[in-house]
Amino acid sequence: MDLELSVVAEKNGSTIREATRAPADAQRGRPLRGLLLLSAAILLACRPMVANGVFGSGGPSIPARRTPEFPTGWRFTTGERGVISRNAMVVSNSALASEAGAEIMRRGGNAIDAAVATGFALAVTYPVAGNIGGGGFMVIRMADGRVASIDYREVAPLASTRNMYIDPSGMRTDKSLVGHLASGVPGAVAGMAEALSKYGSMSLGDVIEPAIRLAGEGFVVDSSLWRSLTGDSALLTRFAGATTFYPGGRPIAPGSRLVQQDLARTLRLIAAQGPAAFYRGEVADLLVAEMQRGAGIITKEDLARYRPIWREPLRSSYRGYSLIAMPPASSGGTTMIESLNILETYASLPPFHSSAYKHLLAESFRRAFVDRNTKLCDPAFCNVPVAQLTSKSHAETLAQTIKSNQATRTSSMASIPAGTHTTHYSVVDAKGNAVATTTTLNGGYGSGVYVTGAGFFLNNEMDDLAVAPGQPNMFGLIEGEQNAVQPGKRPLSSMSPTIVLDPRGELLLVAGAAGGPTIITGTMQVILNVIEHRMSLADAMRAPRMHHQAWPDSIRFERNGFTAAVSDSLTAIGHGLYQTQALTNVNAIMRVRGGLEGVVEPRGSGGAVGY
Ligand code: DON
C-alpha cells in the first residue's frame, strides 16, 4: 500500500508531511514491518561486458548485478550505462580535463601522470572548484599492490588567531568565507607535484602541458560554466576575476572562447620551475601582493613553509571487500569506515527502498558524524583515536544503541545551507594503477579573491576550521575546540577519495565526491549500492541519495527519492526529514568484465573519457 502524503510545511529544515491515509502498521506501532513488505521487487540482470580488454576477460569478483526499481517520479531511470573502455579511464567534472588526463595516458603516462594532468586542467576549465589556489587529498593504489595517500590540504596562516572570525558578541562573521582573510595557504601545486615525483613517470612540464594549452589558447564556454558564473556574479565581480570572467560586466557567454593568459603564464612558470615558482618565486610574490591589497595575512613565509604530507591510507573491510581511504586531516575515511562497520554488524541489510534501510543508514551516519565532529582534527594538533574509531568493536558498541523502531535524537539545529563546490576525479590506467583525488576551494570559487596577474582563485578553506566552536559552519557542521583556528593547522575536511578492492584483492571501484559533509555519505552510498545492493555503477550513481550528519538532526533526502510511504514511516519513528534537490557530486570508475566503466555524476556535468 502506498500512502498519499502532502507536504504541509517546511520548518527548521524539516519537511513536515501529513498522511492523508495513515499507515496501518504505524498505527499498530510496527511501522517497519509493513515497509519491508513494500520494498521494491528485485530483478536480476547481468552487466553488459566488454570482451578481452587489458584487464583480461575475467571480471572482478562480484556477484551479478541487479536492476533496482526507482520510486515513481524519481528523476533518473535504471538500466543506463556509463562509458565503457578496455584500457584506461578518467572521470571528472570537466570533459576537457578528463580528455587531458586520457591524452597523457595515451602518450604513455600512468594514472598518476594523468591525475595530475587532470588536476591542472580542472584549474583552467572548472574554475568553480578545480584549482591551484586550494588543496586536496589523493589516494593511490598501484597495480603491484602499493598504496599511498597524500594530504595537500591548506593550512592556517601563521598570523591566524582563534577569534579572528568572530565579532565582539562571539558570533561568526563572513570573513572566513569571503575575501582575503578566508584563505588557507594553498597546497594543490605542492601536493600534485609531490605525488607526480613519487608515483608518476612523466615530468611536471609534460603533464601540465594540456592545461597550459587550455588556458593560453582558450576553450569554448559551455552552459554549465556560464550558469555557475551567473550564480556567483555578486561574489566574483567584487574581485579581480571580474575582468576575465565578466567581460563588459556580464558572465562570459556560452559558445565564446575563454582565454586565461595570466593563468597560462603561471602554469608555464610552474612547468619550468616546479612548485618553487608558486611557493617562493614570481607566483608567490603575486599572491602575497594580492593579500596585501585586501588585508589578507598569507605571507611569503607561509608559502615557503607549506609541505604536503604522505600519510598511511586507512585500510578497512566491508563484507570481504577492502577499502583504501583518506585518514585525517580528512574525516572522510574514518567516518565512512565507522558507518560501514556499523552496517556490517547486521547479518544482512534491508532492501534499498525500505524505510528500514534508510533508518539504518541514518543511524549509522548519525553516530559516525558525532565522533567526526567531536573527535577529529588535524592530527598534528590533537590526538585522533583513528584506530579505535575505525575498529569493529567500536562499531559493535554503537550498533547496540540503534533501535529498529525509533530514531535516536541528537538535537535540533538550524537547516543546512546548500552545498557549493569541490571536485572529485577518478583515474585508472591500462596497468590497473588507480588514483582517487578530491580537491576544493571550499565554496564555489573559494573566497572570490582572484590573484591579480597570476590568474587563479583562492580558497575559503578557513571556514572548515571551527571558526566559532559550537556554531555551525557553512555546511551546518558543528565542531569543537579541537578544530578551532590555530596557525599551521589543517582544517578538518570531509573529502573522501576512496578505492575499493574486491574479495580477491583486485581493483573494483575508484570513487569520491564533492558536497561538503555529503561527500562522505554520498560516496559511501555509491559503494554500498554496488557491494550490498549489487547495482551496476550507472544505477548506483543514479539511485536516490540521503544524508545525515547528526546535527541538524534530520535526514536530508532528494526530491522524490523516498516514496511517500517511506517518508511517512521514517517520520513515524521520529526522524526529521529535509527535502533537497540533489545530494553530492560523485565521479566514479568501476572495473567490469574485460574493462572499465566510468560514470560522471548524473546530477552534474563532466566527462568520462576512456580508451
Ligand atoms: O574539505 C571539505 O570537506 C570541504 N571544504 C568541501 C567543500 C565542498 O565539498 C563544497 N561542495 N561541493
Coordinates of C-alpha atoms and ligand atoms in Angstrom, one line a residue:
M1 CA 0.0 0.0 0.0
D2 CA 1.4 3.4 -0.9
L3 CA 0.4 6.3 1.2
E4 CA -0.8 9.6 -0.2
L5 CA 1.1 12.3 1.6
S6 CA 1.2 16.0 1.1
V7 CA 3.8 18.5 2.3
V8 CA 2.1 20.8 4.7
A9 CA 5.0 22.8 5.9
E10 CA 8.8 23.2 5.8
K11 CA 10.2 24.3 9.1
N12 CA 13.7 24.4 10.6
G13 CA 15.0 22.4 7.8
S14 CA 12.4 19.6 8.3
T15 CA 9.8 18.8 5.8
I16 CA 6.7 18.1 7.7
R17 CA 4.4 15.8 5.8
E18 CA 0.8 14.9 6.5
A19 CA -0.6 11.5 5.8
T20 CA -4.0 11.6 4.2
R21 CA -4.2 7.9 4.8
A22 CA -2.5 6.7 8.0
P23 CA -0.1 3.7 7.6
A24 CA -1.8 0.8 9.2
D25 CA 1.4 -0.7 10.5
A26 CA 2.4 2.6 12.0
Q27 CA -0.9 2.7 13.8
R28 CA -0.2 -0.6 15.2
G29 CA 3.2 0.6 16.3
R30 CA 5.1 -1.7 13.8
P31 CA 6.0 0.7 11.1
L32 CA 9.0 -1.2 9.8
R33 CA 7.3 -4.5 9.0
G34 CA 4.9 -3.0 6.5
L35 CA 7.7 -1.2 4.8
L36 CA 9.8 -4.2 4.4
L37 CA 6.8 -5.7 2.5
L38 CA 6.6 -2.5 0.4
S39 CA 10.2 -2.9 -0.8
A40 CA 10.7 -2.9 -4.5
A41 CA 10.7 -6.2 -6.4
I42 CA 14.2 -7.0 -7.4
L43 CA 15.1 -8.1 -10.9
L44 CA 18.3 -10.0 -11.7
A45 CA 20.3 -8.7 -14.6
C46 CA 23.8 -9.2 -15.8
R47 CA 26.0 -6.3 -16.7
P48 CA 27.0 -5.8 -20.3
M49 CA 30.5 -7.0 -21.0
V50 CA 33.5 -5.7 -22.9
A51 CA 35.4 -8.5 -24.3
N52 CA 39.1 -9.1 -23.7
G53 CA 40.4 -5.7 -22.6
V54 CA 43.7 -5.3 -20.9
F55 CA 42.1 -6.4 -17.7
G56 CA 41.5 -9.7 -19.4
S57 CA 38.3 -11.5 -20.0
G58 CA 38.0 -12.2 -16.3
G59 CA 35.8 -9.8 -14.4
P60 CA 36.0 -8.5 -10.8
S61 CA 34.9 -10.9 -8.2
I62 CA 31.4 -9.5 -7.6
P63 CA 28.1 -11.2 -8.0
A64 CA 25.8 -10.5 -10.9
R65 CA 24.3 -7.0 -10.9
R66 CA 20.7 -6.4 -10.0
T67 CA 18.5 -3.7 -11.5
P68 CA 16.9 -1.6 -8.8
E69 CA 13.5 -0.1 -9.0
F70 CA 13.5 3.7 -8.5
P71 CA 10.5 5.4 -6.9
T72 CA 7.8 6.9 -9.1
G73 CA 8.7 10.4 -10.1
W74 CA 12.4 9.9 -9.5
R75 CA 14.5 11.9 -11.9
F76 CA 16.6 9.1 -13.3
T77 CA 15.8 5.8 -14.9
T78 CA 17.6 2.5 -14.3
G79 CA 19.5 0.5 -16.8
E80 CA 21.7 3.2 -18.2
R81 CA 25.3 2.6 -18.9
G82 CA 28.4 4.6 -18.2
V83 CA 31.3 5.0 -20.6
I84 CA 32.9 1.6 -21.2
S85 CA 36.6 1.3 -22.1
R86 CA 39.0 -1.6 -22.3
N87 CA 42.2 0.1 -21.1
A88 CA 42.1 3.3 -19.1
M89 CA 39.6 5.9 -17.9
V90 CA 39.4 9.4 -16.4
V91 CA 36.1 10.7 -14.9
S92 CA 35.9 14.3 -13.8
N93 CA 33.6 17.3 -13.8
S94 CA 35.1 18.6 -17.0
A95 CA 35.2 16.6 -20.2
L96 CA 38.2 18.7 -21.3
A97 CA 40.1 17.9 -18.1
S98 CA 39.2 14.2 -18.4
E99 CA 40.5 14.4 -22.0
A100 CA 43.7 16.0 -20.8
G101 CA 44.3 13.0 -18.5
A102 CA 43.4 10.5 -21.1
E103 CA 45.8 12.2 -23.6
I104 CA 48.6 11.8 -21.1
M105 CA 47.9 8.1 -20.7
R106 CA 47.7 7.6 -24.5
R107 CA 51.2 9.2 -24.6
G108 CA 52.5 6.6 -22.2
G109 CA 51.8 8.2 -18.8
N110 CA 50.4 6.3 -15.9
A111 CA 47.3 7.0 -13.7
I112 CA 49.3 9.4 -11.5
D113 CA 50.6 11.4 -14.5
A114 CA 47.0 11.5 -15.8
A115 CA 45.6 12.6 -12.4
V116 CA 48.0 15.5 -12.2
A117 CA 47.3 16.5 -15.7
T118 CA 43.5 16.4 -15.0
G119 CA 44.0 18.3 -11.8
F120 CA 45.9 21.2 -13.5
A121 CA 43.4 21.2 -16.4
L122 CA 40.5 21.4 -14.0
A123 CA 42.1 24.6 -12.6
V124 CA 41.6 26.0 -16.1
T125 CA 38.3 24.6 -17.3
Y126 CA 36.4 24.1 -14.0
P127 CA 37.4 27.3 -12.0
V128 CA 34.5 26.9 -9.6
A129 CA 36.4 24.1 -7.8
G130 CA 39.3 22.9 -9.9
N131 CA 42.2 24.9 -8.6
I132 CA 45.8 25.7 -7.9
G133 CA 44.7 28.1 -5.1
G134 CA 43.2 25.4 -2.9
G135 CA 44.1 21.9 -1.7
G136 CA 43.0 18.3 -1.7
F137 CA 43.7 14.7 -1.0
M138 CA 44.8 11.9 -3.2
V139 CA 44.6 8.1 -2.7
I140 CA 46.7 5.9 -4.9
R141 CA 46.8 2.2 -5.4
M142 CA 49.4 0.9 -7.8
A143 CA 48.7 -2.3 -9.7
D144 CA 51.5 -4.0 -7.8
G145 CA 49.5 -3.5 -4.6
R146 CA 51.3 -0.5 -3.1
V147 CA 49.0 2.1 -1.6
A148 CA 49.6 5.7 -0.6
S149 CA 47.7 8.8 0.3
I150 CA 48.9 12.4 0.2
D151 CA 47.4 15.3 2.1
Y152 CA 47.8 18.6 0.4
R153 CA 45.2 20.4 2.4
E154 CA 45.6 24.1 3.0
V155 CA 47.0 25.2 6.3
A156 CA 46.0 28.2 8.5
P157 CA 48.4 31.1 8.0
L158 CA 51.0 31.8 10.8
A159 CA 49.2 35.0 11.7
S160 CA 45.8 33.4 12.2
T161 CA 44.2 33.6 15.6
R162 CA 41.5 31.7 17.3
N163 CA 38.9 34.5 17.3
M164 CA 39.8 36.2 14.0
Y165 CA 36.4 35.3 12.5
I166 CA 34.0 36.2 15.3
D167 CA 32.5 39.6 16.3
P168 CA 32.6 41.1 19.8
S169 CA 29.4 39.2 20.7
G170 CA 31.0 35.9 19.8
M171 CA 29.1 35.3 16.6
R172 CA 30.8 34.2 13.5
T173 CA 31.3 36.8 10.7
D174 CA 31.5 36.1 7.0
K175 CA 35.3 36.7 6.9
S176 CA 36.1 33.0 6.9
L177 CA 34.0 32.8 3.7
V178 CA 34.5 35.9 1.6
G179 CA 37.6 37.9 0.9
H180 CA 41.3 37.9 1.6
L181 CA 41.2 36.6 5.2
A182 CA 39.3 33.5 4.3
S183 CA 42.1 31.6 2.6
G184 CA 44.4 28.9 4.0
V185 CA 47.9 28.5 2.5
P186 CA 47.2 26.6 -0.8
G187 CA 48.5 23.1 -1.1
A188 CA 47.4 22.0 -4.6
V189 CA 50.6 22.7 -6.5
A190 CA 52.9 21.2 -3.9
G191 CA 50.7 18.1 -3.5
M192 CA 50.2 17.3 -7.1
A193 CA 54.0 17.8 -7.8
E194 CA 54.9 15.6 -4.9
A195 CA 52.5 12.8 -6.0
L196 CA 53.9 13.0 -9.5
S197 CA 57.5 12.9 -8.4
K198 CA 56.9 9.8 -6.3
Y199 CA 54.5 7.8 -8.4
G200 CA 54.4 9.4 -11.8
S201 CA 56.5 8.6 -14.8
M202 CA 56.5 11.9 -16.6
S203 CA 57.8 15.4 -15.9
L204 CA 55.7 18.2 -14.4
G205 CA 56.2 20.1 -17.6
D206 CA 54.8 17.2 -19.7
V207 CA 51.7 16.8 -17.6
I208 CA 50.9 20.5 -17.2
E209 CA 51.1 20.9 -21.0
P210 CA 47.4 20.3 -21.7
A211 CA 46.4 22.8 -19.0
I212 CA 48.7 25.4 -20.4
R213 CA 47.2 24.9 -23.8
L214 CA 43.6 25.2 -22.5
A215 CA 44.5 28.4 -20.6
G216 CA 46.5 30.0 -23.4
E217 CA 44.5 29.0 -26.4
G218 CA 41.3 29.1 -24.5
F219 CA 38.3 26.8 -24.6
V220 CA 34.7 27.2 -25.5
V221 CA 32.5 28.2 -22.6
D222 CA 29.6 25.8 -22.0
S223 CA 26.3 26.5 -20.4
S224 CA 27.3 24.9 -17.1
L225 CA 30.2 27.3 -16.7
W226 CA 28.0 30.2 -17.7
R227 CA 25.3 29.2 -15.2
S228 CA 27.8 28.9 -12.5
L229 CA 29.4 32.3 -13.2
T230 CA 25.9 33.8 -13.4
G231 CA 25.0 32.4 -10.0
D232 CA 28.2 33.6 -8.4
S233 CA 28.4 37.0 -10.1
A234 CA 27.7 39.0 -6.9
L235 CA 30.8 37.5 -5.2
L236 CA 33.1 37.3 -8.2
T237 CA 32.6 40.8 -9.6
R238 CA 33.9 42.2 -6.3
F239 CA 37.4 41.0 -7.1
A240 CA 40.0 40.9 -9.9
G241 CA 38.5 37.9 -11.7
A242 CA 35.8 40.2 -13.0
T243 CA 37.9 41.2 -16.0
T244 CA 38.5 37.6 -17.1
F245 CA 35.1 36.1 -16.4
Y246 CA 32.7 39.1 -16.8
P247 CA 33.8 40.9 -20.0
G248 CA 31.6 44.0 -20.3
G249 CA 30.2 43.3 -16.8
R250 CA 28.4 40.1 -17.9
P251 CA 29.3 36.4 -17.4
I252 CA 31.3 35.2 -20.4
A253 CA 28.7 33.8 -22.8
P254 CA 28.3 30.2 -23.7
G255 CA 29.9 29.5 -27.1
S256 CA 32.6 32.1 -26.6
R257 CA 36.2 31.3 -26.0
L258 CA 37.6 31.8 -22.5
V259 CA 41.3 32.6 -22.7
Q260 CA 43.2 32.9 -19.4
Q261 CA 46.6 34.4 -20.3
D262 CA 47.7 35.1 -16.7
L263 CA 46.9 31.6 -15.7
A264 CA 48.7 30.2 -18.7
R265 CA 51.8 32.2 -17.6
T266 CA 51.5 30.9 -14.0
L267 CA 51.3 27.3 -15.3
R268 CA 54.3 27.8 -17.6
L269 CA 56.3 29.1 -14.6
I270 CA 55.3 26.0 -12.6
A271 CA 56.1 23.8 -15.5
A272 CA 59.6 25.3 -15.8
Q273 CA 60.5 25.9 -12.2
G274 CA 58.4 23.4 -10.3
P275 CA 56.4 24.2 -7.2
A276 CA 59.1 26.7 -6.2
A277 CA 57.6 29.1 -8.7
F278 CA 54.4 29.0 -6.7
Y279 CA 55.8 28.9 -3.2
R280 CA 58.9 31.1 -3.4
G281 CA 59.0 32.7 -6.8
E282 CA 57.0 35.0 -9.0
V283 CA 53.6 33.5 -8.3
A284 CA 54.3 33.7 -4.5
D285 CA 55.1 37.4 -5.0
L286 CA 51.8 38.0 -6.8
L287 CA 49.8 36.0 -4.2
V288 CA 51.3 38.0 -1.3
A289 CA 50.7 41.3 -3.2
E290 CA 47.1 40.3 -3.6
M291 CA 46.9 39.5 0.1
Q292 CA 48.2 43.0 0.9
R293 CA 45.7 44.6 -1.3
G294 CA 42.9 43.1 0.7
A295 CA 44.3 43.0 4.2
G296 CA 44.9 39.2 4.0
I297 CA 47.5 37.5 6.1
I298 CA 49.3 34.9 3.9
T299 CA 53.0 35.8 3.8
K300 CA 56.0 34.6 1.8
E301 CA 57.0 32.7 4.9
D302 CA 53.6 30.9 5.0
L303 CA 54.1 29.9 1.3
A304 CA 57.7 28.8 1.8
R305 CA 56.8 26.6 4.8
Y306 CA 54.0 24.8 3.1
R307 CA 54.5 21.0 2.8
P308 CA 52.2 18.2 1.6
I309 CA 52.2 15.1 3.8
W310 CA 52.3 11.5 2.8
R311 CA 50.0 9.6 5.1
E312 CA 49.4 5.9 5.6
P313 CA 46.0 5.4 4.0
L314 CA 43.2 3.8 6.1
R315 CA 42.5 0.2 5.3
S316 CA 39.3 -1.5 6.3
S317 CA 37.0 -4.2 5.1
Y318 CA 33.3 -4.4 4.4
R319 CA 31.9 -7.9 3.9
G320 CA 35.1 -9.1 2.3
Y321 CA 35.7 -6.0 0.2
S322 CA 38.7 -3.8 1.1
L323 CA 38.6 -0.1 1.4
I324 CA 41.6 2.2 1.0
A325 CA 40.6 5.6 2.3
M326 CA 41.8 9.0 3.4
P327 CA 42.9 9.5 7.0
P328 CA 42.8 12.8 8.9
A329 CA 43.2 15.7 8.2
S330 CA 40.2 14.4 6.2
S331 CA 37.4 12.9 8.2
G332 CA 36.2 11.1 5.1
G333 CA 37.8 7.7 5.5
T334 CA 37.3 7.5 9.3
T335 CA 33.6 8.5 9.1
M336 CA 32.8 6.2 6.1
I337 CA 34.6 3.2 7.7
E338 CA 32.8 3.8 11.0
S339 CA 29.4 3.9 9.3
L340 CA 30.2 0.9 7.2
N341 CA 31.4 -1.1 10.2
I342 CA 28.1 -0.3 12.0
L343 CA 26.1 -1.6 9.0
E344 CA 28.3 -4.7 8.8
T345 CA 27.2 -5.7 12.3
Y346 CA 23.8 -6.6 10.7
A347 CA 24.0 -10.0 9.0
S348 CA 22.2 -8.5 6.1
L349 CA 20.7 -5.2 5.3
P350 CA 17.0 -4.4 4.4
P351 CA 16.2 -3.7 0.7
F352 CA 17.4 -0.4 -0.8
H353 CA 13.9 1.2 -0.9
S354 CA 12.7 0.1 2.5
S355 CA 12.4 2.7 5.3
A356 CA 14.2 0.1 7.5
Y357 CA 17.3 0.6 5.3
K358 CA 17.1 4.4 5.3
H359 CA 16.7 4.3 9.0
L360 CA 19.8 2.2 9.5
L361 CA 21.8 4.4 7.1
A362 CA 20.7 7.5 9.0
E363 CA 21.5 6.0 12.4
S364 CA 24.9 4.8 11.3
F365 CA 25.7 8.2 9.7
R366 CA 24.5 10.0 12.9
R367 CA 26.8 8.0 15.1
A368 CA 29.8 8.3 12.9
F369 CA 29.3 12.1 12.5
V370 CA 29.0 12.6 16.2
D371 CA 32.5 11.1 16.5
R372 CA 33.7 13.1 13.5
N373 CA 32.5 16.4 14.8
T374 CA 33.8 15.9 18.3
K375 CA 37.0 13.9 18.0
L376 CA 38.6 14.5 14.6
C377 CA 41.0 17.3 13.6
D378 CA 44.4 17.8 12.1
P379 CA 46.5 15.0 13.8
A380 CA 49.3 17.5 14.3
F381 CA 47.1 19.3 16.7
C382 CA 45.1 16.7 18.5
N383 CA 45.3 13.1 19.3
V384 CA 42.9 11.5 16.9
P385 CA 41.8 8.0 18.0
V386 CA 41.6 6.7 14.4
A387 CA 42.3 3.1 15.2
Q388 CA 39.6 3.0 17.9
L389 CA 37.0 4.8 15.8
T390 CA 37.5 2.5 12.9
S391 CA 37.6 -0.7 14.9
K392 CA 34.9 -3.3 14.5
S393 CA 34.4 -3.4 18.3
H394 CA 33.6 0.4 18.4
A395 CA 31.0 -0.2 15.7
E396 CA 29.6 -3.1 17.6
T397 CA 29.1 -0.9 20.7
L398 CA 27.5 1.9 18.6
A399 CA 25.2 -0.6 16.7
Q400 CA 23.8 -1.8 20.0
T401 CA 22.4 1.6 20.6
I402 CA 20.3 1.6 17.4
K403 CA 16.7 0.8 17.9
S404 CA 14.9 -0.7 14.9
N405 CA 11.6 1.2 15.5
Q406 CA 12.8 4.5 16.9
A407 CA 15.1 7.3 15.7
T408 CA 17.8 8.4 18.2
R409 CA 17.7 12.1 18.8
T410 CA 20.9 14.2 18.6
S411 CA 19.4 17.7 18.8
S412 CA 17.7 20.1 16.5
M413 CA 19.6 22.8 14.9
A414 CA 19.4 25.2 12.0
S415 CA 19.0 24.0 8.5
I416 CA 22.0 23.3 6.3
P417 CA 22.8 25.7 3.6
A418 CA 23.0 24.4 0.0
G419 CA 26.4 22.9 -0.9
T420 CA 28.7 24.7 -3.2
H421 CA 31.8 23.4 -4.8
T422 CA 34.6 20.9 -4.7
T423 CA 35.5 18.4 -7.3
H424 CA 36.5 14.7 -7.4
Y425 CA 38.2 12.8 -10.2
S426 CA 39.0 9.2 -10.6
V427 CA 41.6 7.7 -12.9
V428 CA 42.6 4.1 -13.8
D429 CA 45.4 3.4 -16.3
A430 CA 45.9 0.4 -18.6
K431 CA 48.0 -1.4 -16.0
G432 CA 45.4 -1.1 -13.3
N433 CA 47.0 1.7 -11.3
A434 CA 44.3 3.8 -9.7
V435 CA 44.0 7.3 -8.4
A436 CA 41.2 8.9 -6.5
T437 CA 41.6 12.7 -6.0
T438 CA 39.3 15.3 -4.4
T439 CA 40.3 18.9 -4.5
T440 CA 38.5 22.1 -3.5
L441 CA 38.4 25.8 -3.0
N442 CA 35.7 25.0 -0.4
G443 CA 32.9 27.3 -1.6
G444 CA 32.3 27.9 -5.3
Y445 CA 35.2 30.0 -6.5
G446 CA 36.5 29.9 -2.9
S447 CA 36.8 33.3 -1.2
G448 CA 36.1 35.0 -4.6
V449 CA 39.6 36.6 -4.4
Y450 CA 41.4 36.2 -7.7
V451 CA 45.2 36.7 -7.6
T452 CA 45.8 39.7 -9.8
G453 CA 48.4 38.9 -12.5
A454 CA 48.5 35.2 -11.7
G455 CA 45.0 34.3 -12.8
F456 CA 43.6 32.0 -10.2
F457 CA 41.0 32.0 -7.3
L458 CA 41.9 31.5 -3.7
N459 CA 40.2 29.1 -1.4
N460 CA 38.0 29.9 1.6
E461 CA 39.1 26.8 3.5
M462 CA 39.5 28.7 6.8
D463 CA 35.8 28.1 7.2
D464 CA 36.4 24.4 7.6
L465 CA 38.1 25.2 10.9
A466 CA 35.7 25.7 13.7
V467 CA 35.8 29.5 13.4
A468 CA 33.4 29.7 16.4
P469 CA 33.4 26.3 18.1
G470 CA 29.9 25.2 18.8
Q471 CA 28.4 27.3 16.0
P472 CA 27.6 25.7 12.6
N473 CA 29.9 26.3 9.7
M474 CA 28.7 26.8 6.1
F475 CA 27.7 23.1 5.9
G476 CA 25.8 23.2 9.2
L477 CA 28.6 21.1 10.8
I478 CA 29.2 21.9 14.4
E479 CA 32.7 21.1 15.6
G480 CA 34.5 21.6 18.8
E481 CA 37.6 23.2 20.2
Q482 CA 39.9 20.6 18.6
N483 CA 39.2 22.1 15.2
A484 CA 39.5 25.8 16.4
V485 CA 41.7 28.2 14.4
Q486 CA 45.4 27.8 15.1
P487 CA 48.4 28.8 12.9
G488 CA 49.6 25.9 10.8
K489 CA 46.5 23.8 11.4
R490 CA 44.8 21.9 8.5
P491 CA 41.1 22.4 8.6
L492 CA 39.1 19.2 9.1
S493 CA 37.8 18.0 5.7
S494 CA 35.1 15.6 4.6
M495 CA 36.8 14.8 1.3
S496 CA 36.7 11.0 0.8
P497 CA 38.8 9.8 -2.2
T498 CA 38.4 6.0 -1.9
I499 CA 39.5 2.9 -3.7
V500 CA 37.7 -0.4 -3.2
L501 CA 39.1 -3.8 -3.9
D502 CA 37.0 -7.0 -4.5
P503 CA 37.3 -10.0 -2.2
R504 CA 40.2 -11.3 -4.3
G505 CA 42.1 -8.1 -3.6
E506 CA 41.7 -6.7 -7.1
L507 CA 40.7 -3.2 -8.1
L508 CA 36.9 -2.8 -8.1
L509 CA 35.9 0.9 -7.6
V510 CA 37.5 4.3 -7.6
A511 CA 35.2 6.9 -6.2
G512 CA 34.9 10.2 -4.3
A513 CA 32.7 13.3 -4.4
A514 CA 32.0 17.0 -3.9
G515 CA 29.4 18.3 -1.5
G516 CA 30.8 19.1 1.9
P517 CA 29.8 16.5 4.5
T518 CA 27.5 14.8 2.0
I519 CA 30.8 13.7 0.3
I520 CA 31.1 11.0 2.9
T521 CA 27.6 9.7 2.8
G522 CA 27.2 10.1 -1.0
T523 CA 30.5 8.2 -1.7
M524 CA 29.5 5.6 0.8
Q525 CA 26.1 5.1 -0.7
V526 CA 27.5 4.5 -4.2
I527 CA 29.9 1.9 -2.7
L528 CA 27.0 0.3 -0.8
N529 CA 24.8 0.3 -3.8
V530 CA 27.4 -1.7 -5.7
I531 CA 28.5 -4.0 -3.0
E532 CA 25.4 -4.5 -0.9
H533 CA 22.6 -3.9 -3.4
R534 CA 24.5 -5.2 -6.4
M535 CA 23.6 -2.3 -8.7
S536 CA 25.6 -1.5 -11.8
L537 CA 27.8 1.6 -11.3
A538 CA 25.4 3.6 -13.5
D539 CA 22.4 2.6 -11.4
A540 CA 24.4 3.0 -8.2
M541 CA 25.1 6.6 -9.2
R542 CA 21.5 7.3 -10.3
A543 CA 19.9 5.8 -7.2
P544 CA 18.3 8.4 -4.8
R545 CA 20.7 9.5 -2.0
M546 CA 20.1 10.6 1.5
H547 CA 22.3 12.2 4.2
H548 CA 22.5 12.6 7.9
Q549 CA 25.3 14.4 9.8
A550 CA 24.0 14.2 13.4
W551 CA 23.4 17.9 13.6
P552 CA 21.0 19.1 12.2
D553 CA 19.0 16.1 13.5
S554 CA 17.2 15.3 10.3
I555 CA 17.6 13.1 7.2
R556 CA 18.2 15.0 4.0
F557 CA 16.8 13.3 1.0
E558 CA 16.5 14.1 -2.6
R559 CA 13.2 15.2 -4.0
N560 CA 11.1 12.2 -5.0
G561 CA 13.9 9.9 -3.7
F562 CA 11.8 8.4 -1.0
T563 CA 8.4 7.0 -1.7
A564 CA 5.6 8.7 0.3
A565 CA 5.3 5.6 2.4
V566 CA 9.0 5.6 3.3
S567 CA 8.9 9.3 4.3
D568 CA 5.9 8.8 6.4
S569 CA 7.3 5.8 8.2
L570 CA 10.5 7.5 8.9
T571 CA 8.6 10.4 10.4
A572 CA 6.5 8.0 12.4
I573 CA 9.6 6.6 14.1
G574 CA 10.9 10.1 14.9
H575 CA 13.2 11.1 12.0
G576 CA 13.1 14.7 10.9
L577 CA 13.1 14.9 7.1
Y578 CA 14.5 17.7 4.9
Q579 CA 13.9 17.5 1.2
T580 CA 16.6 18.8 -1.2
Q581 CA 17.1 19.0 -4.9
A582 CA 20.3 17.0 -5.2
L583 CA 22.9 15.5 -2.9
T584 CA 26.6 15.0 -3.7
N585 CA 28.6 15.1 -6.9
V586 CA 30.3 11.7 -7.3
N587 CA 32.6 10.7 -10.2
A588 CA 33.5 7.0 -10.2
I589 CA 35.1 4.2 -12.1
M590 CA 34.3 0.5 -11.7
R591 CA 36.1 -2.4 -13.1
V592 CA 33.7 -4.5 -15.2
R593 CA 34.3 -7.7 -17.0
G594 CA 37.0 -7.0 -19.6
G595 CA 37.4 -3.3 -18.9
L596 CA 36.3 -0.3 -17.0
E597 CA 33.0 1.6 -16.6
G598 CA 33.3 5.4 -16.0
V599 CA 30.3 7.3 -14.7
V600 CA 30.1 11.1 -14.3
E601 CA 27.7 12.4 -11.7
P602 CA 24.3 12.4 -13.4
R603 CA 23.2 15.3 -11.2
G604 CA 26.1 17.4 -12.5
S605 CA 28.3 17.8 -15.6
G606 CA 31.6 16.5 -16.8
G607 CA 33.1 13.8 -18.8
A608 CA 34.2 10.2 -18.7
V609 CA 37.0 9.6 -21.2
G610 CA 38.4 6.2 -21.8
Y611 CA 40.2 4.2 -24.5
Ligands
DON1 O1 37.0 19.8 2.8 C1 35.8 19.8 2.9 O2 35.2 19.0 3.5 C2 35.0 21.0 2.3 N1 35.9 22.1 2.1 C3 34.4 20.5 1.0 C4 33.6 21.6 0.3 C5 32.7 21.0 -0.7 O3 32.6 19.9 -1.0 C6 31.8 22.0 -1.4 N2 30.9 21.4 -2.2 N3 30.6 21.0 -3.2

